[in-house]
Short mmCIF file of C-alpha atoms in Angstrom, two decimals:
data_model
loop_
_atom_site.label_atom_id
_atom_site.label_comp_id
_atom_site.label_asym_id
_atom_site.label_seq_id
_atom_site.Cartn_x
_atom_site.Cartn_y
_atom_site.Cartn_z
CA MET A 2 107.74 73.06 135.78
CA LEU A 3 105.94 76.15 137.05
CA ARG A 4 107.51 78.46 134.45
CA PHE A 5 106.54 76.08 131.62
CA LEU A 6 102.92 75.99 132.91
CA ILE A 7 102.77 79.79 132.98
CA LEU A 8 104.14 79.97 129.42
CA TYR A 9 101.58 77.39 128.27
CA LEU A 10 98.68 79.26 129.89
CA PHE A 11 99.79 82.52 128.25
CA LEU A 12 99.95 81.01 124.79
CA SER A 13 96.61 79.30 125.33
CA ALA A 14 95.04 82.72 125.87
CA CYS A 15 95.57 83.64 122.21
CA THR A 16 92.57 83.52 119.91
CA SER A 17 91.56 80.07 118.77
CA SER A 18 92.01 81.03 115.12
CA GLU A 19 95.78 81.37 115.64
CA LYS A 20 98.14 78.42 115.61
CA ILE A 21 100.09 78.12 118.82
CA LEU A 22 103.76 77.22 118.97
CA PRO A 23 104.50 74.37 121.36
CA MET A 24 106.41 75.32 124.49
CA LYS A 25 109.19 72.98 123.46
CA THR A 26 109.70 74.93 120.23
CA LEU A 27 110.06 78.21 122.07
CA ARG A 28 112.53 76.75 124.55
CA ARG A 29 114.67 75.15 121.83
CA SER A 30 114.59 77.99 119.30
CA ILE A 31 115.16 81.10 121.44
CA PHE A 32 118.61 81.80 122.86
CA LYS A 33 120.18 83.87 125.57
CA ILE A 34 123.23 85.59 124.13
CA HIS A 35 126.23 86.23 126.40
CA VAL A 36 128.71 88.88 125.23
CA ILE A 37 132.09 90.04 126.48
CA SER A 38 132.85 93.30 124.73
CA LYS A 39 135.71 95.76 124.62
CA GLU A 40 135.15 99.22 123.16
CA PRO A 41 137.83 101.56 121.81
CA ARG A 42 138.51 104.85 123.54
CA PHE A 43 137.90 107.52 120.92
CA SER A 44 139.58 110.33 122.88
CA GLN A 45 142.80 108.26 123.04
CA PRO A 46 142.36 106.03 120.00
CA TRP A 47 145.29 103.69 120.68
CA LEU A 48 143.62 102.53 123.91
CA TYR A 49 140.63 100.32 124.71
CA GLN A 50 138.22 100.55 127.60
CA SER A 51 137.88 97.78 130.18
CA SER A 52 136.01 94.65 129.15
CA SER A 53 132.32 94.49 129.99
CA ARG A 54 129.71 91.74 130.12
CA SER A 55 126.16 91.94 128.81
CA SER A 56 123.42 89.71 127.50
CA GLY A 57 120.55 89.75 125.05
CA SER A 58 118.25 87.41 123.19
CA GLY A 59 118.15 85.81 119.75
CA PHE A 60 116.17 83.24 117.78
CA TYR A 61 116.81 80.51 115.25
CA ILE A 62 115.69 81.08 111.63
CA GLY A 63 117.25 78.02 109.98
CA ASP A 64 120.43 77.48 107.95
CA ASP A 65 122.42 77.47 111.23
CA ARG A 66 121.60 81.17 111.74
CA ILE A 67 120.45 83.06 114.82
CA VAL A 68 118.96 86.56 114.51
CA THR A 69 119.65 89.18 117.18
CA ASN A 70 120.23 92.93 117.49
CA ALA A 71 123.46 94.54 116.36
CA HIS A 72 123.69 96.43 119.65
CA VAL A 73 123.63 93.13 121.57
CA VAL A 74 126.91 91.99 119.98
CA ALA A 75 128.53 95.35 119.11
CA HIS A 76 132.26 95.30 119.95
CA GLY A 77 131.82 91.68 121.07
CA LYS A 78 135.13 89.89 121.56
CA PHE A 79 133.63 86.66 122.85
CA ILE A 80 130.03 85.62 122.19
CA SER A 81 128.17 82.54 123.33
CA VAL A 82 124.56 81.39 123.11
CA GLN A 83 122.47 79.25 125.42
CA ARG A 84 118.90 77.93 125.40
CA ASP A 85 116.68 77.58 128.45
CA GLY A 86 117.49 74.12 129.76
CA ASP A 87 120.96 73.80 128.20
CA ALA A 88 123.71 73.02 130.70
CA GLN A 89 126.24 75.46 129.26
CA PRO A 90 126.59 78.12 126.57
CA THR A 91 128.11 77.47 123.12
CA PRO A 92 130.58 79.87 121.44
CA ALA A 93 129.20 81.78 118.44
CA ARG A 94 130.46 84.34 115.95
CA VAL A 95 129.01 87.26 114.04
CA GLU A 96 128.39 86.39 110.40
CA PHE A 97 126.62 89.61 109.34
CA ILE A 98 125.94 92.82 111.20
CA ALA A 99 123.79 95.79 110.19
CA HIS A 100 124.35 98.70 112.52
CA ASP A 101 122.08 100.97 110.49
CA SER A 102 119.05 98.75 111.20
CA ASP A 103 120.29 97.18 114.46
CA LEU A 104 120.25 93.57 113.23
CA ALA A 105 122.83 90.79 113.20
CA ILE A 106 123.24 87.15 112.25
CA LEU A 107 125.17 84.73 114.48
CA ARG A 108 126.50 81.26 113.74
CA VAL A 109 127.43 78.76 116.43
CA ASN A 110 130.82 77.06 116.31
CA ASP A 111 129.29 73.66 117.15
CA ARG A 112 126.17 72.74 115.15
CA ALA A 113 125.22 70.22 117.83
CA ALA A 114 124.11 73.23 119.91
CA LEU A 115 121.21 73.67 117.46
CA GLU A 116 119.94 70.13 117.84
CA GLY A 117 116.17 70.20 118.23
CA SER A 118 115.86 73.85 117.16
CA ARG A 119 112.98 74.58 114.83
CA PRO A 120 113.28 77.59 112.51
CA LEU A 121 110.85 80.33 113.50
CA LYS A 122 108.81 81.73 110.62
CA PHE A 123 108.16 85.38 109.85
CA GLY A 124 104.67 86.82 109.48
CA GLU A 125 103.33 90.07 108.10
CA LEU A 126 103.02 93.46 109.77
CA PRO A 127 100.60 93.37 112.70
CA GLY A 128 97.77 95.92 112.86
CA LEU A 129 96.88 98.37 115.60
CA GLN A 130 95.46 96.68 118.69
CA ASP A 131 96.76 93.27 117.61
CA LYS A 132 98.01 91.23 120.56
CA VAL A 133 101.69 90.35 120.46
CA ALA A 134 104.08 88.52 122.76
CA THR A 135 107.74 89.40 123.35
CA VAL A 136 109.85 86.34 124.21
CA GLY A 137 113.39 86.50 125.49
CA TYR A 138 115.72 86.69 128.46
CA PRO A 139 115.33 90.05 130.24
CA ARG A 140 117.36 90.84 133.32
CA GLY A 141 116.06 89.45 136.58
CA GLY A 142 116.25 85.75 135.86
CA GLU A 143 117.88 83.01 133.83
CA GLN A 144 114.75 81.45 132.34
CA ILE A 145 112.83 82.38 129.25
CA SER A 146 110.25 85.14 129.75
CA VAL A 147 107.07 86.14 127.91
CA THR A 148 105.54 89.63 127.97
CA GLU A 149 102.15 90.30 126.44
CA GLY A 150 101.30 93.59 124.78
CA VAL A 151 99.26 95.32 122.12
CA VAL A 152 100.45 97.13 118.98
CA SER A 153 99.81 100.83 119.57
CA ARG A 154 101.57 102.61 116.69
CA MET A 155 103.54 102.21 113.47
CA SER A 156 105.90 104.99 112.48
CA TYR A 157 109.14 105.93 110.74
CA ARG A 158 111.60 107.01 113.43
CA ARG A 159 115.22 107.16 114.45
CA TYR A 160 116.82 103.95 115.68
CA ALA A 161 118.82 104.42 118.89
CA HIS A 162 121.73 102.14 117.97
CA PRO A 163 122.90 104.04 114.84
CA GLY A 164 121.70 107.29 116.39
CA TYR A 165 121.02 108.94 113.02
CA ASP A 166 119.27 106.49 110.70
CA ARG A 167 115.47 106.32 110.52
CA HIS A 168 113.46 103.24 109.59
CA LEU A 169 110.04 101.71 110.02
CA LEU A 170 109.26 100.60 113.57
CA ILE A 171 106.31 99.40 115.64
CA GLN A 172 105.44 100.58 119.13
CA VAL A 173 103.91 98.20 121.66
CA ASP A 174 102.46 98.94 125.09
CA SER A 175 104.61 96.42 126.93
CA ALA A 176 108.01 97.07 128.42
CA ILE A 177 111.08 95.86 126.51
CA ASN A 178 113.72 95.52 129.19
CA PRO A 179 117.50 95.06 128.94
CA GLY A 180 118.08 91.48 127.89
CA ASN A 181 114.93 91.34 125.75
CA SER A 182 116.80 92.95 122.87
CA GLY A 183 117.09 90.63 119.87
CA GLY A 184 114.24 88.40 120.96
CA PRO A 185 111.30 87.54 118.71
CA VAL A 186 107.91 89.20 118.96
CA PHE A 187 105.06 86.88 118.05
CA LYS A 188 101.57 87.23 116.75
CA GLY A 189 100.25 83.69 117.02
CA ASP A 190 102.92 81.33 115.73
CA ARG A 191 104.67 83.88 113.51
CA VAL A 192 107.46 86.31 114.27
CA VAL A 193 106.28 89.83 113.43
CA GLY A 194 109.27 91.72 114.74
CA VAL A 195 112.48 91.85 116.77
CA ALA A 196 112.49 93.57 120.17
CA PHE A 197 115.13 96.29 120.22
CA GLN A 198 114.54 99.46 122.22
CA ALA A 199 112.34 101.16 124.80
CA HIS A 200 111.12 104.67 125.52
CA THR A 201 113.05 105.59 128.65
CA ASN A 202 110.71 108.45 129.59
CA ALA A 203 107.46 106.50 129.28
CA GLU A 204 106.12 103.45 131.07
CA ASN A 205 105.33 100.25 129.19
CA THR A 206 106.45 101.62 125.83
CA GLY A 207 108.66 99.39 123.73
CA TYR A 208 109.65 99.23 120.08
CA ILE A 209 110.17 96.36 117.69
CA ILE A 210 111.87 96.11 114.30
CA PRO A 211 109.04 94.99 111.99
CA THR A 212 109.32 92.19 109.45
CA PRO A 213 109.74 94.41 106.34
CA VAL A 214 113.01 95.73 107.81
CA VAL A 215 114.13 92.26 108.93
CA LYS A 216 113.30 90.70 105.55
CA ARG A 217 115.15 93.51 103.78
CA PHE A 218 118.25 92.70 105.86
CA LEU A 219 118.01 88.97 105.07
CA LYS A 220 117.63 89.66 101.35
CA ASP A 221 120.53 92.11 101.39
CA ILE A 222 122.95 89.48 102.72
CA GLU A 223 121.99 86.81 100.17
CA ASP A 224 125.03 87.71 98.05
CA GLY A 225 127.36 87.24 101.02
CA ARG A 226 127.76 90.87 102.06
CA TYR A 227 125.68 93.60 103.63
CA ASP A 228 125.26 96.80 101.59
CA GLY A 229 122.92 98.64 103.95
CA HIS A 230 119.85 100.81 103.61
CA PRO A 231 119.95 103.47 100.90
CA GLU A 232 120.12 107.08 102.07
CA ASP A 233 117.73 109.50 100.37
CA VAL A 234 119.09 112.62 102.19
CA MET A 235 116.31 114.92 101.09
CA ALA A 236 114.38 117.57 102.98
CA GLU A 237 111.06 119.20 102.18
CA ILE A 238 109.50 122.55 103.04
CA GLU A 239 107.22 121.41 105.81
CA GLY A 240 103.56 122.08 105.12
CA ALA A 241 104.31 124.16 101.99
CA LEU A 242 101.43 122.72 99.97
CA GLU A 243 98.90 123.27 102.72
CA ASN A 244 99.14 126.91 101.62
CA HIS A 245 96.63 127.87 98.91
CA GLY A 246 99.03 130.38 97.32
CA THR A 247 101.80 127.79 96.97
CA ARG A 248 99.39 125.28 95.42
CA ALA A 249 98.12 127.91 92.98
CA TYR A 250 101.71 128.77 92.02
CA HIS A 251 102.33 125.13 91.10
CA GLY A 252 98.91 124.67 89.46
CA LEU A 253 97.59 122.19 92.04
CA ASP A 254 93.84 122.10 92.60
CA GLU A 255 93.99 120.17 95.87
CA PRO A 256 96.42 119.72 98.77
CA ARG A 257 98.86 116.95 97.90
CA GLY A 258 102.57 116.28 97.64
CA ILE A 259 105.67 117.79 99.21
CA LYS A 260 108.05 120.47 97.92
CA LEU A 261 111.75 119.60 97.93
CA ALA A 262 113.94 122.09 99.75
CA PHE A 263 117.27 120.26 99.77
CA LEU A 264 119.10 117.28 98.25
CA ALA A 265 122.48 116.23 99.58
CA PRO A 266 125.14 116.47 96.83
CA TYR A 267 126.54 113.02 97.70
CA SER A 268 123.16 111.34 97.15
CA PRO A 269 122.54 109.74 93.72
CA ILE A 270 118.97 111.07 93.90
CA SER A 271 120.36 114.58 93.36
CA LYS A 272 121.06 113.61 89.73
CA ASP A 273 117.37 112.99 89.04
CA LEU A 274 115.36 115.18 91.41
CA GLN A 275 115.77 118.91 91.82
CA GLN A 276 115.33 121.48 94.52
CA GLY A 277 111.84 122.94 94.12
CA ASP A 278 110.32 119.76 92.66
CA VAL A 279 106.90 118.82 94.01
CA ILE A 280 106.86 115.07 94.66
CA LEU A 281 103.32 113.74 94.25
CA GLU A 282 103.85 109.98 94.36
CA ILE A 283 106.51 107.37 95.13
CA ASN A 284 106.08 103.94 93.54
CA GLY A 285 102.37 104.59 93.15
CA TYR A 286 101.80 105.73 96.74
CA GLU A 287 100.16 109.17 96.84
CA ILE A 288 102.02 111.58 99.12
CA GLY A 289 100.01 113.92 101.31
CA VAL A 290 100.99 117.45 102.27
CA ASP A 291 102.18 115.96 105.55
CA GLY A 292 104.79 113.92 103.67
CA LYS A 293 103.06 110.65 104.50
CA ILE A 294 101.58 107.77 102.53
CA ASN A 295 99.07 105.04 103.32
CA PHE A 296 101.35 102.11 104.12
CA PHE A 297 99.73 98.92 105.42
CA ASP A 298 96.68 100.98 106.42
CA GLU A 299 98.75 103.46 108.45
CA ARG A 300 100.06 106.95 107.67
CA VAL A 301 103.85 106.72 107.46
CA ASP A 302 106.63 108.96 106.09
CA PHE A 303 106.96 108.45 102.32
CA ARG A 304 110.70 107.81 102.76
CA VAL A 305 109.91 104.31 103.99
CA VAL A 306 109.48 103.15 100.37
CA TYR A 307 112.99 104.25 99.40
CA ASP A 308 114.45 103.03 102.68
CA LEU A 309 113.20 99.46 102.18
CA ALA A 310 114.60 99.21 98.65
CA GLN A 311 117.73 97.23 97.78
CA LEU A 312 120.64 98.63 95.80
CA GLY A 313 119.78 98.20 92.12
CA ASP A 314 116.02 98.50 92.65
CA THR A 315 114.11 101.15 90.71
CA ILE A 316 111.95 103.70 92.53
CA THR A 317 109.51 105.75 90.45
CA PHE A 318 108.69 109.30 91.52
CA LYS A 319 105.80 111.30 90.07
CA VAL A 320 107.02 114.88 90.12
CA LEU A 321 105.52 118.25 89.27
CA ARG A 322 108.21 120.34 87.58
CA ASN A 323 107.73 123.47 85.46
CA ASP A 324 103.94 122.99 85.58
CA LYS A 325 104.22 119.45 84.15
CA GLU A 326 103.73 116.10 85.84
CA ILE A 327 106.54 113.74 84.93
CA SER A 328 107.61 110.27 86.05
CA ILE A 329 111.22 109.83 87.04
CA ALA A 330 112.69 106.33 87.51
CA VAL A 331 115.57 106.37 90.00
CA VAL A 332 117.91 103.40 90.33
CA VAL A 333 118.84 102.99 93.99
CA GLN A 334 122.60 103.34 94.39
CA ALA A 335 125.09 103.75 97.20
CA ASN A 336 125.96 107.33 98.08
CA SER A 337 129.38 108.69 97.21
CA ALA A 338 131.93 108.98 100.02
CA HIS A 339 130.98 111.46 102.72
CA TYR A 340 131.16 112.07 106.44
CA ASN A 341 129.15 109.55 108.46
CA PRO A 342 127.13 111.20 111.27
CA SER A 343 125.90 107.87 112.71
CA ASN A 344 127.39 105.97 115.60
CA THR A 345 130.25 103.80 114.39
CA TYR A 346 131.22 100.40 115.69
CA THR A 347 134.54 100.03 113.95
CA LEU A 348 137.39 97.87 115.23
CA ARG A 349 139.09 101.03 116.44
CA PRO A 350 139.14 104.74 115.51
CA ARG A 351 141.32 105.83 112.60
CA TYR A 352 144.16 108.09 113.72
CA ILE A 353 147.75 109.26 113.19
CA VAL A 354 150.27 110.39 115.80
CA TYR A 355 153.01 112.62 114.35
CA GLY A 356 155.56 114.25 116.61
CA GLY A 357 153.09 114.22 119.49
CA LEU A 358 150.24 115.64 117.40
CA VAL A 359 147.25 113.28 117.58
CA PHE A 360 144.96 113.53 114.55
CA THR A 361 141.76 111.51 114.37
CA ALA A 362 138.53 111.46 112.39
CA LEU A 363 135.57 113.39 113.70
CA SER A 364 132.69 111.10 114.63
CA ARG A 365 129.66 110.92 116.89
CA ASP A 366 131.68 108.55 119.08
CA TYR A 367 134.52 111.06 119.39
CA LEU A 368 132.04 113.77 120.39
CA LYS A 369 130.72 111.50 123.16
CA ALA A 370 134.02 112.12 124.97
CA TRP A 371 132.22 115.25 126.22
CA GLY A 372 129.64 113.11 128.00
CA ASP A 373 125.97 112.28 127.54
CA ARG A 374 125.22 115.94 126.78
CA TRP A 375 127.90 116.18 124.11
CA TYR A 376 125.46 117.94 121.80
CA PHE A 377 125.69 120.88 124.24
CA ASN A 378 129.18 120.46 125.70
CA ALA A 379 131.41 119.54 122.75
CA PRO A 380 133.19 122.43 120.92
CA LEU A 381 130.77 124.35 118.71
CA LYS A 382 132.71 123.88 115.45
CA LEU A 383 132.78 120.11 115.92
CA ARG A 384 129.07 119.94 116.69
CA TYR A 385 128.24 122.18 113.74
CA LEU A 386 130.19 120.17 111.16
CA HIS A 387 128.93 116.89 112.57
CA ARG A 388 125.36 118.05 111.94
CA TYR A 389 125.69 120.31 108.89
CA PHE A 390 128.80 119.13 107.02
CA TYR A 391 126.81 118.89 103.78
CA LEU A 392 126.18 122.65 103.82
CA GLU A 393 129.89 123.48 103.78
CA GLU A 394 131.51 123.38 100.35
CA ARG A 395 134.84 122.45 101.94
CA PHE A 396 133.51 119.29 103.58
CA LYS A 397 130.38 118.17 101.75
CA SER A 398 132.35 115.61 99.70
CA ALA A 399 135.16 114.92 102.17
CA LYS A 400 135.62 111.29 103.15
CA GLU A 401 136.64 112.35 106.65
CA ILE A 402 136.76 115.46 108.78
CA ILE A 403 140.10 115.50 110.64
CA VAL A 404 140.53 116.87 114.16
CA LEU A 405 143.69 117.63 116.12
CA ALA A 406 142.35 115.61 119.04
CA ASP A 407 145.26 115.84 121.45
CA ILE A 408 148.87 116.92 121.90
CA LEU A 409 151.47 114.79 123.68
CA PRO A 410 153.44 117.68 125.23
CA ASP A 411 157.05 118.25 124.27
CA GLU A 412 159.22 121.21 123.36
CA VAL A 413 158.83 120.39 119.66
CA ASN A 414 155.05 120.87 119.69
CA ILE A 415 154.49 123.35 122.50
CA ASP A 416 153.01 125.92 120.08
CA ALA A 417 150.24 123.47 119.11
CA ASN A 418 148.26 123.72 122.37
CA GLY A 419 146.11 126.56 121.05
CA PHE A 420 144.92 124.38 118.16
CA LYS A 421 143.73 121.40 120.17
CA GLU A 422 140.27 120.19 119.03
CA GLU A 423 140.42 122.34 115.90
CA ILE A 424 139.45 121.02 112.45
CA LEU A 425 142.23 120.44 109.94
CA ASP A 426 141.94 122.27 106.64
CA ARG A 427 145.31 122.15 104.84
CA VAL A 428 148.88 120.98 105.16
CA GLY A 429 150.93 123.50 103.22
CA ASN A 430 148.66 124.34 100.30
CA ARG A 431 147.11 120.87 100.08
CA PRO A 432 143.49 120.45 101.25
CA ILE A 433 143.13 117.36 103.45
CA SER A 434 140.02 115.20 103.17
CA SER A 435 141.20 111.92 104.70
CA LEU A 436 143.80 110.58 107.10
CA GLU A 437 145.60 108.91 104.19
CA GLU A 438 146.05 112.30 102.54
CA LEU A 439 147.29 113.73 105.83
CA ASP A 440 149.77 110.88 106.26
CA GLN A 441 151.17 111.43 102.75
CA ALA A 442 151.49 115.17 103.26
CA LEU A 443 153.32 114.77 106.57
CA GLN A 444 155.68 112.10 105.26
CA LYS A 445 156.63 114.23 102.25
CA ALA A 446 157.28 117.40 104.28
CA ASP A 447 160.98 118.18 103.89
CA GLY A 448 161.45 121.94 104.36
CA ASP A 449 162.63 123.88 107.41
CA ASP A 450 159.04 124.51 108.42
CA LEU A 451 155.55 123.28 107.57
CA THR A 452 152.33 125.24 107.75
CA ILE A 453 149.24 123.44 109.10
CA LYS A 454 146.04 125.40 108.62
CA PHE A 455 142.83 124.84 110.54
CA TRP A 456 139.30 125.57 109.39
CA ARG A 457 138.15 129.11 110.15
CA GLU A 458 141.30 129.87 112.12
CA GLY A 459 143.19 132.97 111.05
CA LEU A 460 146.72 131.96 112.05
CA PRO A 461 148.27 128.60 111.09
CA LEU A 462 150.33 126.22 113.16
CA VAL A 463 153.94 126.26 111.97
CA VAL A 464 156.06 123.21 112.82
CA GLU A 465 159.54 121.97 111.98
CA PRO A 466 159.09 118.59 110.24
CA LYS A 467 162.59 117.28 111.00
CA LYS A 468 162.33 118.03 114.72
CA LEU A 469 158.89 116.40 114.90
CA ARG A 470 160.17 113.26 113.16
CA ASP A 471 163.27 113.10 115.35
CA ALA A 472 161.16 113.39 118.52
CA HIS A 473 158.49 110.94 117.38
CA GLU A 474 159.92 107.67 118.74
CA LYS A 475 160.81 109.31 122.06
CA LEU A 476 157.24 110.60 122.48
CA ILE A 477 155.70 107.26 121.50
CA ARG A 478 157.71 105.54 124.25
CA ARG A 479 157.13 108.27 126.82
CA TYR A 480 153.35 108.24 126.42
CA ARG A 481 153.11 104.52 125.63
CA VAL A 482 151.31 105.02 122.34
CA GLU A 483 151.07 101.77 120.41
CA PRO A 484 150.41 101.60 117.57
CA ASP A 485 151.21 105.16 116.53
CA ARG A 486 148.57 105.02 113.80
CA TRP A 487 145.66 102.99 112.54
CA LEU A 488 144.49 103.57 108.99
CA GLY A 489 142.47 100.40 108.64
CA ASP A 490 139.17 100.22 106.83
CA GLU A 491 136.50 101.91 108.95
CA ARG A 492 134.15 99.12 107.83
CA GLN A 493 136.20 96.61 109.86
CA ASP A 494 133.66 95.86 112.54
CA GLY A 495 134.38 95.71 116.24
CA ALA A 496 132.27 92.57 116.75
CA VAL A 497 135.18 90.21 116.13
CA ALA A 498 134.14 87.43 118.48
CA GLY A 499 137.12 85.33 119.45
CA GLY A 500 139.50 87.53 117.44
CA ASP A 501 142.64 89.28 118.64
CA LEU A 502 142.79 93.01 119.06
CA PRO A 503 145.11 94.73 116.58
#
């Protein structure tokens, strides 16, 4: 009873103009999420790491759906949910997962577990200094917990879970601890965000996913699949139009807009915008020389407008080009195939083992085999292409970047040791841009020898295809490699609750 009294007193402290959710609603609509996960081992892609247990929070939004964070259920093999006061957890499964925005939808296997749950409603963006309350199940206890805080900042920043993608987020001055992730953040009786990450080097600094990002996710999945946030992949010359000479060159009387320095070739935007364009507005929002717009009364990166759009939406840019202001309508589309620099949460890494040569796809997860400081410790070529692949003509449109990740030693491949962790360029004279292409090239090799060339390496690796094929089964048994390849769809997610490993 004491914990319910404390929760009641906290909610009663809100301003009288705000409607207060009954304690019973909070207890019956907010869940503790239990997860048993099993992650693949990217350095030896046929293996999995040991199982681990973790927990997070989630909340009911109606239609038998529970919202939580993607990182709470990532690689989840068995997921269950439990409300404060329930005798036991109920199995659940992932229906949709959005790793780019760290959101997921769960469904319970037994609808009776939702009995008495009231759908929580979403509100609008809170303002600076607004009081908010984070509700969930942080570590340190089994019961529901409430943490009060104040909105201190709204910005457009990198999300930790994908590691690369940037979206709108809100900073609060209350700690968001492990276990809080996925829980609702309230202003009055409305959910204004989802708790999801903390600043590890600052006290009482937490971040929430605001409602525009959550609502975008829910709209995206209305057709039964998740397409993801669009990527603009553009860079500007920072502060260029603060300079009077640059403004005079472009005929601008006052500081405004940003000057485009780069557009990724795989981005559909590159068909409409051009390097050197001065972007003055996006969908009617005036862009300052700092690259920011007034968005809900705060200064935020102009990219937020494009980021919150759905595929098929139209974004209008006002651009200064050749001394003329023009309006360019851009239909938001998915990017063409390219290397993905974000964290991946696939069922398992894609790879091929051929005569003891282990080829796999370069990824952020593979680089993490060099530890937490992989961005210093991993081989320079791998780090460079991971970050700047779009600057290299050879790889800017490649579906995958292939690495000779390991060698299972044998007399047939002893000469390959010097090429470990090198980047594959060609097999024979054929450029290789995916593991499927590599598989085809290796299977078709029928001469006395085969030349395998690596990127920016002077000498090739020369192998004897027949000897490699003859030794293959022996090496697979010796090193217990099973399966000897996995070329499944990288979009097959690792959060296969209750499913069998391949």
